[in-house]
mmCIF file with all atom_site columns, C-alpha atoms in Angstrom:
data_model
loop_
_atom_site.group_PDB
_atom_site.id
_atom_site.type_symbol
_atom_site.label_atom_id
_atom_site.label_alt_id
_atom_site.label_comp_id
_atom_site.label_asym_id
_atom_site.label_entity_id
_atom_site.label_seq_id
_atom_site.pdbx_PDB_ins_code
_atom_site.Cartn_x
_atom_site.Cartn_y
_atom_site.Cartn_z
_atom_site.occupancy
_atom_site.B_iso_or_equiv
_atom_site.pdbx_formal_charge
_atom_site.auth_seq_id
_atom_site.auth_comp_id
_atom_site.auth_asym_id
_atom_site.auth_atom_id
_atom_site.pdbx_PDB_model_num
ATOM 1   C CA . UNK A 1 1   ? 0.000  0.000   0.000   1.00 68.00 ? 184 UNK A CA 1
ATOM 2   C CA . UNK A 1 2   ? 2.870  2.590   0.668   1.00 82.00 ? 185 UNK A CA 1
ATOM 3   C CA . UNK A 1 3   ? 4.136  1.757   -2.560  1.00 80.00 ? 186 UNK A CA 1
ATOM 4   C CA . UNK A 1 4   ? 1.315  2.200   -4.185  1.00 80.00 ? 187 UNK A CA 1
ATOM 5   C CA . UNK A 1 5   ? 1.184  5.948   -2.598  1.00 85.00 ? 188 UNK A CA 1
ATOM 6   C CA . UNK A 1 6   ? 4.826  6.778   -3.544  1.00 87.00 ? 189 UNK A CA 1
ATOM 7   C CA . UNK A 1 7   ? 4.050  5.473   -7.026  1.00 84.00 ? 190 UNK A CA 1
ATOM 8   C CA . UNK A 1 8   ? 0.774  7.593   -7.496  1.00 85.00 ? 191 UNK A CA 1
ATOM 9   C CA . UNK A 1 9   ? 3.034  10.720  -5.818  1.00 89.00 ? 192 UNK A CA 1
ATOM 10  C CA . UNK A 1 10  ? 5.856  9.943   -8.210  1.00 88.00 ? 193 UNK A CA 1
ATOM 11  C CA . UNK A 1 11  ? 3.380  10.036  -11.028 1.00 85.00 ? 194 UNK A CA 1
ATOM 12  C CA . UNK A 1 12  ? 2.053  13.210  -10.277 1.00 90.00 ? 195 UNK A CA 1
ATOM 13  C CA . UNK A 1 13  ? 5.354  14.690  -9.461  1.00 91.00 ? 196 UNK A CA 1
ATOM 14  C CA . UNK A 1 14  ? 6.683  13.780  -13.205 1.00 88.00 ? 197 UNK A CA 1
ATOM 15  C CA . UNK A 1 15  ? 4.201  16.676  -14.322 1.00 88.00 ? 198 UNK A CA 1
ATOM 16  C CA . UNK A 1 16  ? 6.432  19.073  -13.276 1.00 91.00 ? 199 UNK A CA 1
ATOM 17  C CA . UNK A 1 17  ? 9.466  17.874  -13.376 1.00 88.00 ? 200 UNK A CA 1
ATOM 18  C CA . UNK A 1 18  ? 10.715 19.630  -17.096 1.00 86.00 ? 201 UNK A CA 1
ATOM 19  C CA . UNK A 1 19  ? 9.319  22.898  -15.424 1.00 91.00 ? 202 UNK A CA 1
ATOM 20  C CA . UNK A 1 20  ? 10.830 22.223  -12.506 1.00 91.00 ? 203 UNK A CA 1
ATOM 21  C CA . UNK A 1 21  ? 14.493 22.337  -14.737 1.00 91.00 ? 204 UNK A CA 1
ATOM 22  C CA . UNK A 1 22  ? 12.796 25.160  -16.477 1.00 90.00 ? 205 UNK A CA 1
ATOM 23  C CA . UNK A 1 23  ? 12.757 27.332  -13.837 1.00 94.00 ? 206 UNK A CA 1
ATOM 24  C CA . UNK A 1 24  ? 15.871 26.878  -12.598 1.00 94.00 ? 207 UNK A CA 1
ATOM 25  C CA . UNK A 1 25  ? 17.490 28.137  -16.161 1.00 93.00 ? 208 UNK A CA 1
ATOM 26  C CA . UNK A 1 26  ? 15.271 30.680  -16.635 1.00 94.00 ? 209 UNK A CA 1
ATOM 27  C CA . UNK A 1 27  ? 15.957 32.349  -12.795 1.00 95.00 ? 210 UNK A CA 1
ATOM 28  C CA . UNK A 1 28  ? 19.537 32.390  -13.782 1.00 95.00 ? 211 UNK A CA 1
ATOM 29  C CA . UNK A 1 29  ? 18.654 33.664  -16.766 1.00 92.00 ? 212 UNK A CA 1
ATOM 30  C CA . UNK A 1 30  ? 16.723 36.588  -14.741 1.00 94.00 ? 213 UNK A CA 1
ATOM 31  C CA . UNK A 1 31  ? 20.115 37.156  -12.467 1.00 95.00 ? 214 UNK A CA 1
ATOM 32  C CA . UNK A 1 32  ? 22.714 37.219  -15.599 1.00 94.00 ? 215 UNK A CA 1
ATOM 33  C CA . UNK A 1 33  ? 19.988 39.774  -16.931 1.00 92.00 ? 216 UNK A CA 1
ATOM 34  C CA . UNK A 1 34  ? 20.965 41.658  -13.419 1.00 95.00 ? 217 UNK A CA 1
ATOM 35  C CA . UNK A 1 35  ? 17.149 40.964  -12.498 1.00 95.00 ? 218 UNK A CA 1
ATOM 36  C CA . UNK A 1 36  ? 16.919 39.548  -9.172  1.00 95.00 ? 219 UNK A CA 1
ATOM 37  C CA . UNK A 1 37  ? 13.266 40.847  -8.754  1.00 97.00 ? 220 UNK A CA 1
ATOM 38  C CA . UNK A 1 38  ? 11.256 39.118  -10.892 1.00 96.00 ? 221 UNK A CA 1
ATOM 39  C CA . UNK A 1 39  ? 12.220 36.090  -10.010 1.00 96.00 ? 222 UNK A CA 1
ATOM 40  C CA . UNK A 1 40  ? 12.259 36.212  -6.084  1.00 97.00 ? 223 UNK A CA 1
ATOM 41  C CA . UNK A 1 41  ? 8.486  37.477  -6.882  1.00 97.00 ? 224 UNK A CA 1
ATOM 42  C CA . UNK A 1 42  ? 8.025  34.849  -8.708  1.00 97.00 ? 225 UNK A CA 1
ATOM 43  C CA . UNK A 1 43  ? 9.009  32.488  -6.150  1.00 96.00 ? 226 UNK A CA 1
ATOM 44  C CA . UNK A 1 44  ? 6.638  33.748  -3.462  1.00 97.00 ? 227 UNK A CA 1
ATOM 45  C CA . UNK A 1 45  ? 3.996  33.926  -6.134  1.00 97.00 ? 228 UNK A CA 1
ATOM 46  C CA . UNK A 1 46  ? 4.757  29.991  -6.393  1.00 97.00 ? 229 UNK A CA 1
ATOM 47  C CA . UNK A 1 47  ? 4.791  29.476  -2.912  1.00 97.00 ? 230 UNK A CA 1
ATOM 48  C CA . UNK A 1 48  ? 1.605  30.837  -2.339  1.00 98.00 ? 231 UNK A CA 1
ATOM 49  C CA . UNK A 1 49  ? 0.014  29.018  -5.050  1.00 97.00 ? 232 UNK A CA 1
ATOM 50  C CA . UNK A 1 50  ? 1.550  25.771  -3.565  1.00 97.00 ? 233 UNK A CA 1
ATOM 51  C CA . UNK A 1 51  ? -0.004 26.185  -0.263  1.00 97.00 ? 234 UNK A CA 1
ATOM 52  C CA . UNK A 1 52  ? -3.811 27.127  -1.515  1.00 97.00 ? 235 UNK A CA 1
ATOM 53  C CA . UNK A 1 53  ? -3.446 23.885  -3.780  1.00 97.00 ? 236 UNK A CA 1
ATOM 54  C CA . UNK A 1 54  ? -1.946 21.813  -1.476  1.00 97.00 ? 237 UNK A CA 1
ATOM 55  C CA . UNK A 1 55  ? -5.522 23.068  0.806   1.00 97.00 ? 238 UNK A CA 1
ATOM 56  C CA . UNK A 1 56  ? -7.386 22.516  -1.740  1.00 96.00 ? 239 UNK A CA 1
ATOM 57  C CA . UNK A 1 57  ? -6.281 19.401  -3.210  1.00 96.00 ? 240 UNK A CA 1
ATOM 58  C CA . UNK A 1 58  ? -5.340 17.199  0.078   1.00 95.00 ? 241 UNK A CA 1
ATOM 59  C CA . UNK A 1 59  ? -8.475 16.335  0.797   1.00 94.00 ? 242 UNK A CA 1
ATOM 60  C CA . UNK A 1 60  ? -9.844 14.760  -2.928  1.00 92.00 ? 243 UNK A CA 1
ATOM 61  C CA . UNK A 1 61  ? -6.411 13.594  -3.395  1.00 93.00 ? 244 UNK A CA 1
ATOM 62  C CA . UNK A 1 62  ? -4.765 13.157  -0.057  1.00 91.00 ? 245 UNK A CA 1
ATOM 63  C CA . UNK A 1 63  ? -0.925 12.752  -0.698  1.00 91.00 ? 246 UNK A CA 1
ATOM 64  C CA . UNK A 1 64  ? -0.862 12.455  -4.202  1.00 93.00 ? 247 UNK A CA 1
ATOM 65  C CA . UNK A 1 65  ? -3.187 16.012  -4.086  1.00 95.00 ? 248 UNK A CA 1
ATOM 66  C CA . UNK A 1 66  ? 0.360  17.553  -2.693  1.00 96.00 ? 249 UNK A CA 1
ATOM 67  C CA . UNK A 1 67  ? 2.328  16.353  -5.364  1.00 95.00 ? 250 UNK A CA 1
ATOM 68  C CA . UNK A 1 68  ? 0.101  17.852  -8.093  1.00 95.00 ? 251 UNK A CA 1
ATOM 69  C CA . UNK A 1 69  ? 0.235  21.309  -6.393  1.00 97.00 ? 252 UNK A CA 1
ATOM 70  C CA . UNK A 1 70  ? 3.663  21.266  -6.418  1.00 96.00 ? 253 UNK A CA 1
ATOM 71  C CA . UNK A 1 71  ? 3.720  20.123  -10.237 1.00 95.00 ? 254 UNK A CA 1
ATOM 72  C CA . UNK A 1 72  ? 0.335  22.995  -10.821 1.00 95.00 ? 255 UNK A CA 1
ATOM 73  C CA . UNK A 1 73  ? 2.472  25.784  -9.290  1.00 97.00 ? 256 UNK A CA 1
ATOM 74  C CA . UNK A 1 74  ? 6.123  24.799  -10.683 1.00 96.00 ? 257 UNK A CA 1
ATOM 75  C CA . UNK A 1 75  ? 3.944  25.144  -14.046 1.00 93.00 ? 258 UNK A CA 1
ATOM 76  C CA . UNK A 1 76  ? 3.027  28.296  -13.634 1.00 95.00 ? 259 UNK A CA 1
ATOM 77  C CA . UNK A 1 77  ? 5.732  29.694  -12.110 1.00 96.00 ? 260 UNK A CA 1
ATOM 78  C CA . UNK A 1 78  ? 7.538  27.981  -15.373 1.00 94.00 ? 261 UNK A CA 1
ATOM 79  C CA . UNK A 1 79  ? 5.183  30.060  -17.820 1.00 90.00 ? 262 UNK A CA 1
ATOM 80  C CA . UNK A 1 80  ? 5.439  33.557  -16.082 1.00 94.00 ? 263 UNK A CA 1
ATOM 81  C CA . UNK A 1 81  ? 9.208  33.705  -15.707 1.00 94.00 ? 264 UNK A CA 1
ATOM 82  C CA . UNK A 1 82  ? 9.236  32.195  -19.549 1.00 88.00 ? 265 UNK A CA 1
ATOM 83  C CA . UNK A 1 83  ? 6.648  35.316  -20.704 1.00 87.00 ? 266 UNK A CA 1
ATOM 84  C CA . UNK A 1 84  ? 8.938  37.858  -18.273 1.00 92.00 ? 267 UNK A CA 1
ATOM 85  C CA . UNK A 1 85  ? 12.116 36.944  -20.343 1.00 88.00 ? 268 UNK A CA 1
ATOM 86  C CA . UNK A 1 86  ? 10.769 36.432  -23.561 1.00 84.00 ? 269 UNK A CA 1
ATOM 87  C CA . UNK A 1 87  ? 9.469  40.468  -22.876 1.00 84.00 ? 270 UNK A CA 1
ATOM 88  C CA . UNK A 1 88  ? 13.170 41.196  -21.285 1.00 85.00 ? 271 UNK A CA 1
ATOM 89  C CA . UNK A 1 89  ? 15.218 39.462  -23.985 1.00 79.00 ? 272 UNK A CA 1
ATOM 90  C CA . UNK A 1 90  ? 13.016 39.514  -27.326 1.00 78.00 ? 273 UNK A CA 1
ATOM 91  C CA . UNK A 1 91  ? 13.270 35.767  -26.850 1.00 70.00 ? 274 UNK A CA 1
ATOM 92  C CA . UNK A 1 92  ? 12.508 33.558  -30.058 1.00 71.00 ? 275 UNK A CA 1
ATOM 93  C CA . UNK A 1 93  ? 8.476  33.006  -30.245 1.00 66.00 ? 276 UNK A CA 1
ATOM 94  C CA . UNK A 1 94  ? 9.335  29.582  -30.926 1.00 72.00 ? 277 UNK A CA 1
ATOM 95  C CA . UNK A 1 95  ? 10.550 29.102  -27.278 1.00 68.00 ? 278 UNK A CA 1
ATOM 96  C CA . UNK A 1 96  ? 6.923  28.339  -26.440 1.00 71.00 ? 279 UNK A CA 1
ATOM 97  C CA . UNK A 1 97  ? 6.268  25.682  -28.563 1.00 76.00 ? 280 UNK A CA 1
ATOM 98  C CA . UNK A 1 98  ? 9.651  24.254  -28.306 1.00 79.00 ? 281 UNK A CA 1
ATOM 99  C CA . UNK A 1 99  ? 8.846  24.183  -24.268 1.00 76.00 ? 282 UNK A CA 1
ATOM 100 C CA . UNK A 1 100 ? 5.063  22.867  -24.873 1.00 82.00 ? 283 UNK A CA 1
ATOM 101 C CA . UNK A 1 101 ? 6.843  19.839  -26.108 1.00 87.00 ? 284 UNK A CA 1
ATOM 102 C CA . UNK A 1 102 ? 8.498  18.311  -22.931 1.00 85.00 ? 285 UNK A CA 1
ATOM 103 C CA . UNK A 1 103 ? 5.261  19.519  -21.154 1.00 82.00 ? 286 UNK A CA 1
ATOM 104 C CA . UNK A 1 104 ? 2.764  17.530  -23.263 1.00 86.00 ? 287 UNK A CA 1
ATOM 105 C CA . UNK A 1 105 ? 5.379  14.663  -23.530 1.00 88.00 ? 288 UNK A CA 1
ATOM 106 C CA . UNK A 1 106 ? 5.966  14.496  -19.365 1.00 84.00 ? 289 UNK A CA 1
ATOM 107 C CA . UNK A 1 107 ? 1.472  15.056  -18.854 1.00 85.00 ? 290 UNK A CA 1
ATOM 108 C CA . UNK A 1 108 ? 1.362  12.384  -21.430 1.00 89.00 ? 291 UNK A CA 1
ATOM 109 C CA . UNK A 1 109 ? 3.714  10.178  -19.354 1.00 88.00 ? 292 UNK A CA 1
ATOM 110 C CA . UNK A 1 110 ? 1.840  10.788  -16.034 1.00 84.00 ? 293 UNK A CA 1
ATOM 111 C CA . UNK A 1 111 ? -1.120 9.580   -17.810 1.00 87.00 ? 294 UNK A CA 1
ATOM 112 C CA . UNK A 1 112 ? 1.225  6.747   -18.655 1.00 88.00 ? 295 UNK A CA 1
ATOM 113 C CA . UNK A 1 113 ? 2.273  5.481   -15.432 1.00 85.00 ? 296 UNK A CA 1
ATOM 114 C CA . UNK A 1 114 ? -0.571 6.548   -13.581 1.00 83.00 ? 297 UNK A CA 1
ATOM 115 C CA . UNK A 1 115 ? -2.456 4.006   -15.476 1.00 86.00 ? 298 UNK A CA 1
ATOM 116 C CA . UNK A 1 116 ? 0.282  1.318   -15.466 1.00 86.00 ? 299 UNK A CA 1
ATOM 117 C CA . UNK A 1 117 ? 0.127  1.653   -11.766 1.00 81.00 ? 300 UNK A CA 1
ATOM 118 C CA . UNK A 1 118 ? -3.763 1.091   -11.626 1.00 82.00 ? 301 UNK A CA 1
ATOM 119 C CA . UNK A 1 119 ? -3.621 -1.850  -13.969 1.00 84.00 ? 302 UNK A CA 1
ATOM 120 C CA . UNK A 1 120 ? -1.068 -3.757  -11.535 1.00 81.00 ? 303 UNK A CA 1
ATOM 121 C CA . UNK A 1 121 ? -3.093 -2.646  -8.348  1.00 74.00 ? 304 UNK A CA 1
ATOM 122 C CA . UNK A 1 122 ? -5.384 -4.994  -8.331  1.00 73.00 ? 305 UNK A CA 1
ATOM 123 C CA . UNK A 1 123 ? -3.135 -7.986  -9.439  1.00 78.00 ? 306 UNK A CA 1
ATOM 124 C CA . UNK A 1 124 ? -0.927 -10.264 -6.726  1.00 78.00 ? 307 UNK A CA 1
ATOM 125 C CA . UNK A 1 125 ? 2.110  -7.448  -7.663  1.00 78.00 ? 308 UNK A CA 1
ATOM 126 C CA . UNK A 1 126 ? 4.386  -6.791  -4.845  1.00 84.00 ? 309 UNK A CA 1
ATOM 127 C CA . UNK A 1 127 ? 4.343  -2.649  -4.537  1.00 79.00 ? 310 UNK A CA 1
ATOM 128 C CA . UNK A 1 128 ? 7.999  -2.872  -5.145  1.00 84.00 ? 311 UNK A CA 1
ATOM 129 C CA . UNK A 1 129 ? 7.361  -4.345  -8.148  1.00 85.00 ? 312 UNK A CA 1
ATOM 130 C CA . UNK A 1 130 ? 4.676  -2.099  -9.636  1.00 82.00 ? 313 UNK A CA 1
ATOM 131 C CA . UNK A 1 131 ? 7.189  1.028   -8.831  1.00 84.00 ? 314 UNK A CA 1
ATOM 132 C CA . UNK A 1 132 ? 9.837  -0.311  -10.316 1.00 88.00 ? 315 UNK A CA 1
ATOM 133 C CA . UNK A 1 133 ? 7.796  -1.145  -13.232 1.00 87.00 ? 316 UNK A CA 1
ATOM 134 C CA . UNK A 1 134 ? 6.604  2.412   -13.828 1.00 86.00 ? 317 UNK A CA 1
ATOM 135 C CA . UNK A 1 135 ? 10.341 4.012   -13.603 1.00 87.00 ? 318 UNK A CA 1
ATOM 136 C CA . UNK A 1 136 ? 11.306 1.143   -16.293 1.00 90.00 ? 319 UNK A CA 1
ATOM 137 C CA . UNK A 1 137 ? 8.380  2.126   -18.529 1.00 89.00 ? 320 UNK A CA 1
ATOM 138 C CA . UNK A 1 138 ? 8.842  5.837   -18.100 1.00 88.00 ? 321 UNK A CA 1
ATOM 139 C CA . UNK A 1 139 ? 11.981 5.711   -19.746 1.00 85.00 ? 322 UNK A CA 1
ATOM 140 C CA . UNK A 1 140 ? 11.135 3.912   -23.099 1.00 89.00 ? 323 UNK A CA 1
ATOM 141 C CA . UNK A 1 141 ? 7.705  5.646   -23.290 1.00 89.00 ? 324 UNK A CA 1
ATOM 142 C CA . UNK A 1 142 ? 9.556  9.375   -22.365 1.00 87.00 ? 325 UNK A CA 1
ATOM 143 C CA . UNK A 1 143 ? 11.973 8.796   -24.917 1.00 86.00 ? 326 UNK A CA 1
ATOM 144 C CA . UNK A 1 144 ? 9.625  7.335   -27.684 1.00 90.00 ? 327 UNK A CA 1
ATOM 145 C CA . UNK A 1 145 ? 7.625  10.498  -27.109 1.00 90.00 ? 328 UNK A CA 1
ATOM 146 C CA . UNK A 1 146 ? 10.527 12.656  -27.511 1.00 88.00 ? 329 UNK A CA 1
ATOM 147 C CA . UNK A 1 147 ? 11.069 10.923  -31.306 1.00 89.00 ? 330 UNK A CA 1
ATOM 148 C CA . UNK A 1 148 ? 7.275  11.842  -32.242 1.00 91.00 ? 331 UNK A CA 1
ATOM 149 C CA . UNK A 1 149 ? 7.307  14.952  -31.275 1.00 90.00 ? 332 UNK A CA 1
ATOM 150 C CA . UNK A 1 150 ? 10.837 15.894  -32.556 1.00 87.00 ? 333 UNK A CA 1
ATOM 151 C CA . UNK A 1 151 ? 12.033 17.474  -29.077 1.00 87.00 ? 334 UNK A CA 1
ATOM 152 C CA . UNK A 1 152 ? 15.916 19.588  -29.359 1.00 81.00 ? 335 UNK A CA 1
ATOM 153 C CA . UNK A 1 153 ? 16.893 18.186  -25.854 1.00 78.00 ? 336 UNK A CA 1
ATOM 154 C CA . UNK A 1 154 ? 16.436 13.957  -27.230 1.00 80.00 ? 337 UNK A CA 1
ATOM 155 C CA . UNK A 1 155 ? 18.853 15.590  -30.079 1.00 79.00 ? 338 UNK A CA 1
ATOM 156 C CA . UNK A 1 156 ? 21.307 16.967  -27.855 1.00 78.00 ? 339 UNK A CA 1
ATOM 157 C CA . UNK A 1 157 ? 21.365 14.289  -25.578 1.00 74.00 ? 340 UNK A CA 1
ATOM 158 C CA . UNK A 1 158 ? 22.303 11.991  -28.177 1.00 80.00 ? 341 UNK A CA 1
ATOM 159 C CA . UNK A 1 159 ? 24.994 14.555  -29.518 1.00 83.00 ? 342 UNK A CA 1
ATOM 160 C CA . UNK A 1 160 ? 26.685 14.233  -25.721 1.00 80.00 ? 343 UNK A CA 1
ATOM 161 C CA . UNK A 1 161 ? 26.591 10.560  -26.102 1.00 79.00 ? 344 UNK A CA 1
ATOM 162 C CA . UNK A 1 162 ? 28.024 10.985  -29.648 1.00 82.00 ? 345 UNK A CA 1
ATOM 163 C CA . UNK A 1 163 ? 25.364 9.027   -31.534 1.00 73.00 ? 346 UNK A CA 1
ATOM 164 C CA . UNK A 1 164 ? 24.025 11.978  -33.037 1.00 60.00 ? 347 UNK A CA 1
ATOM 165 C CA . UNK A 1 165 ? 24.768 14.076  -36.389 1.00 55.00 ? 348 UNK A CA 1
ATOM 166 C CA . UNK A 1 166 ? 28.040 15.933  -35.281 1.00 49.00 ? 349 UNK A CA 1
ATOM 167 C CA . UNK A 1 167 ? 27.588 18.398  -38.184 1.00 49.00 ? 350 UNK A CA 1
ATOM 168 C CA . UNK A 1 168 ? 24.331 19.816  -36.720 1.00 48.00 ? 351 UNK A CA 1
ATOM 169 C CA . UNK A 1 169 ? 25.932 21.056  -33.375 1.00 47.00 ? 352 UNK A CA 1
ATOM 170 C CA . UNK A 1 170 ? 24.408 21.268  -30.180 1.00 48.00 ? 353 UNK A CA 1
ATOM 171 C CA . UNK A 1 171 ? 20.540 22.565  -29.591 1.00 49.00 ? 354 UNK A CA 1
ATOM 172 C CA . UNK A 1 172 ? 19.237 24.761  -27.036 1.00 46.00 ? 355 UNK A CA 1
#
């Protein structure tokens, strides 16, 4: 049963864990822009949105309720720091839709191992088991996503590793 919780938190967790990496580039971003405002309001704007979800969603949701708040306000937080720089810096418009990509990919992959997870529940599983079985999917299924929808950081991942085209440099 406690694995079953961790799994369901982990799942929800995974919905904000490319914003989560998002905002920490984008509040250095902020500072090398000498802007240490924005993002420290920002951040209490997140935290505030945390707690009133976390309030709101503990009850329907219980644990997994805190995990999605966190996920919710690491979203937005994600989005507003994204729309401050892209004002600041005259930021590419394509930055949007090349950072919709990991976000569909990682709600799509929720989806993905929160039903995985349900589909074991009921079967003689151990709980170890069913988590463990999740992480190993996530993986294949996160990657395979990342081919269909053509994502720059699969490419540059794959240029690190050196089984990528050479000639096409490295993507941000």
């Amino acid at each position: 049963a406690q694995s079953a919780l961790t799994a369901g938190a982990l799942c929800f967790y995974s919905i904000g864990l490319v914003a989560y990496g998002w905002t920490k580039v984008l509040v250095m971003a902020h500072y090398a822009m000498k802007d240490a405002k924005t993002p420290v309001g920002l951040g209490a704007l997140k935290v505030a949105l945390n707690i009133a979800l976390c309030f709101a969603l503990i009850g329907p949701m219980k644990v997994w309720g805190l995990a999605l708040a966190a996920s919710i306000s690491s979203w937005v937080c994600t989005g507003l720091l994204l729309w401050s720089m892209a004002r600041k810096a005259g930021l590419d418009p394509g930055l949007g839709r090349d950072a919709a990509k990991p976000a569909a990919a990682s709600v799509l992959l929720f989806a993905a191992c929160f039903w995985l997870r349900t589909a074991l529940e009921g079967r003689a599983t151990p709980d170890w088991l069913v988590v463990l079985l999740c992480i190993g999917a996530a993986v294949p299924f996160y990657y395979g996503l990342s081919l269909l929808l053509d994502m720059k950081e699969r490419r540059t991942i794959l240029q690190m590793l050196g089984k990528g085209d050479s000639e096409a440099g490295p993507t941000v």
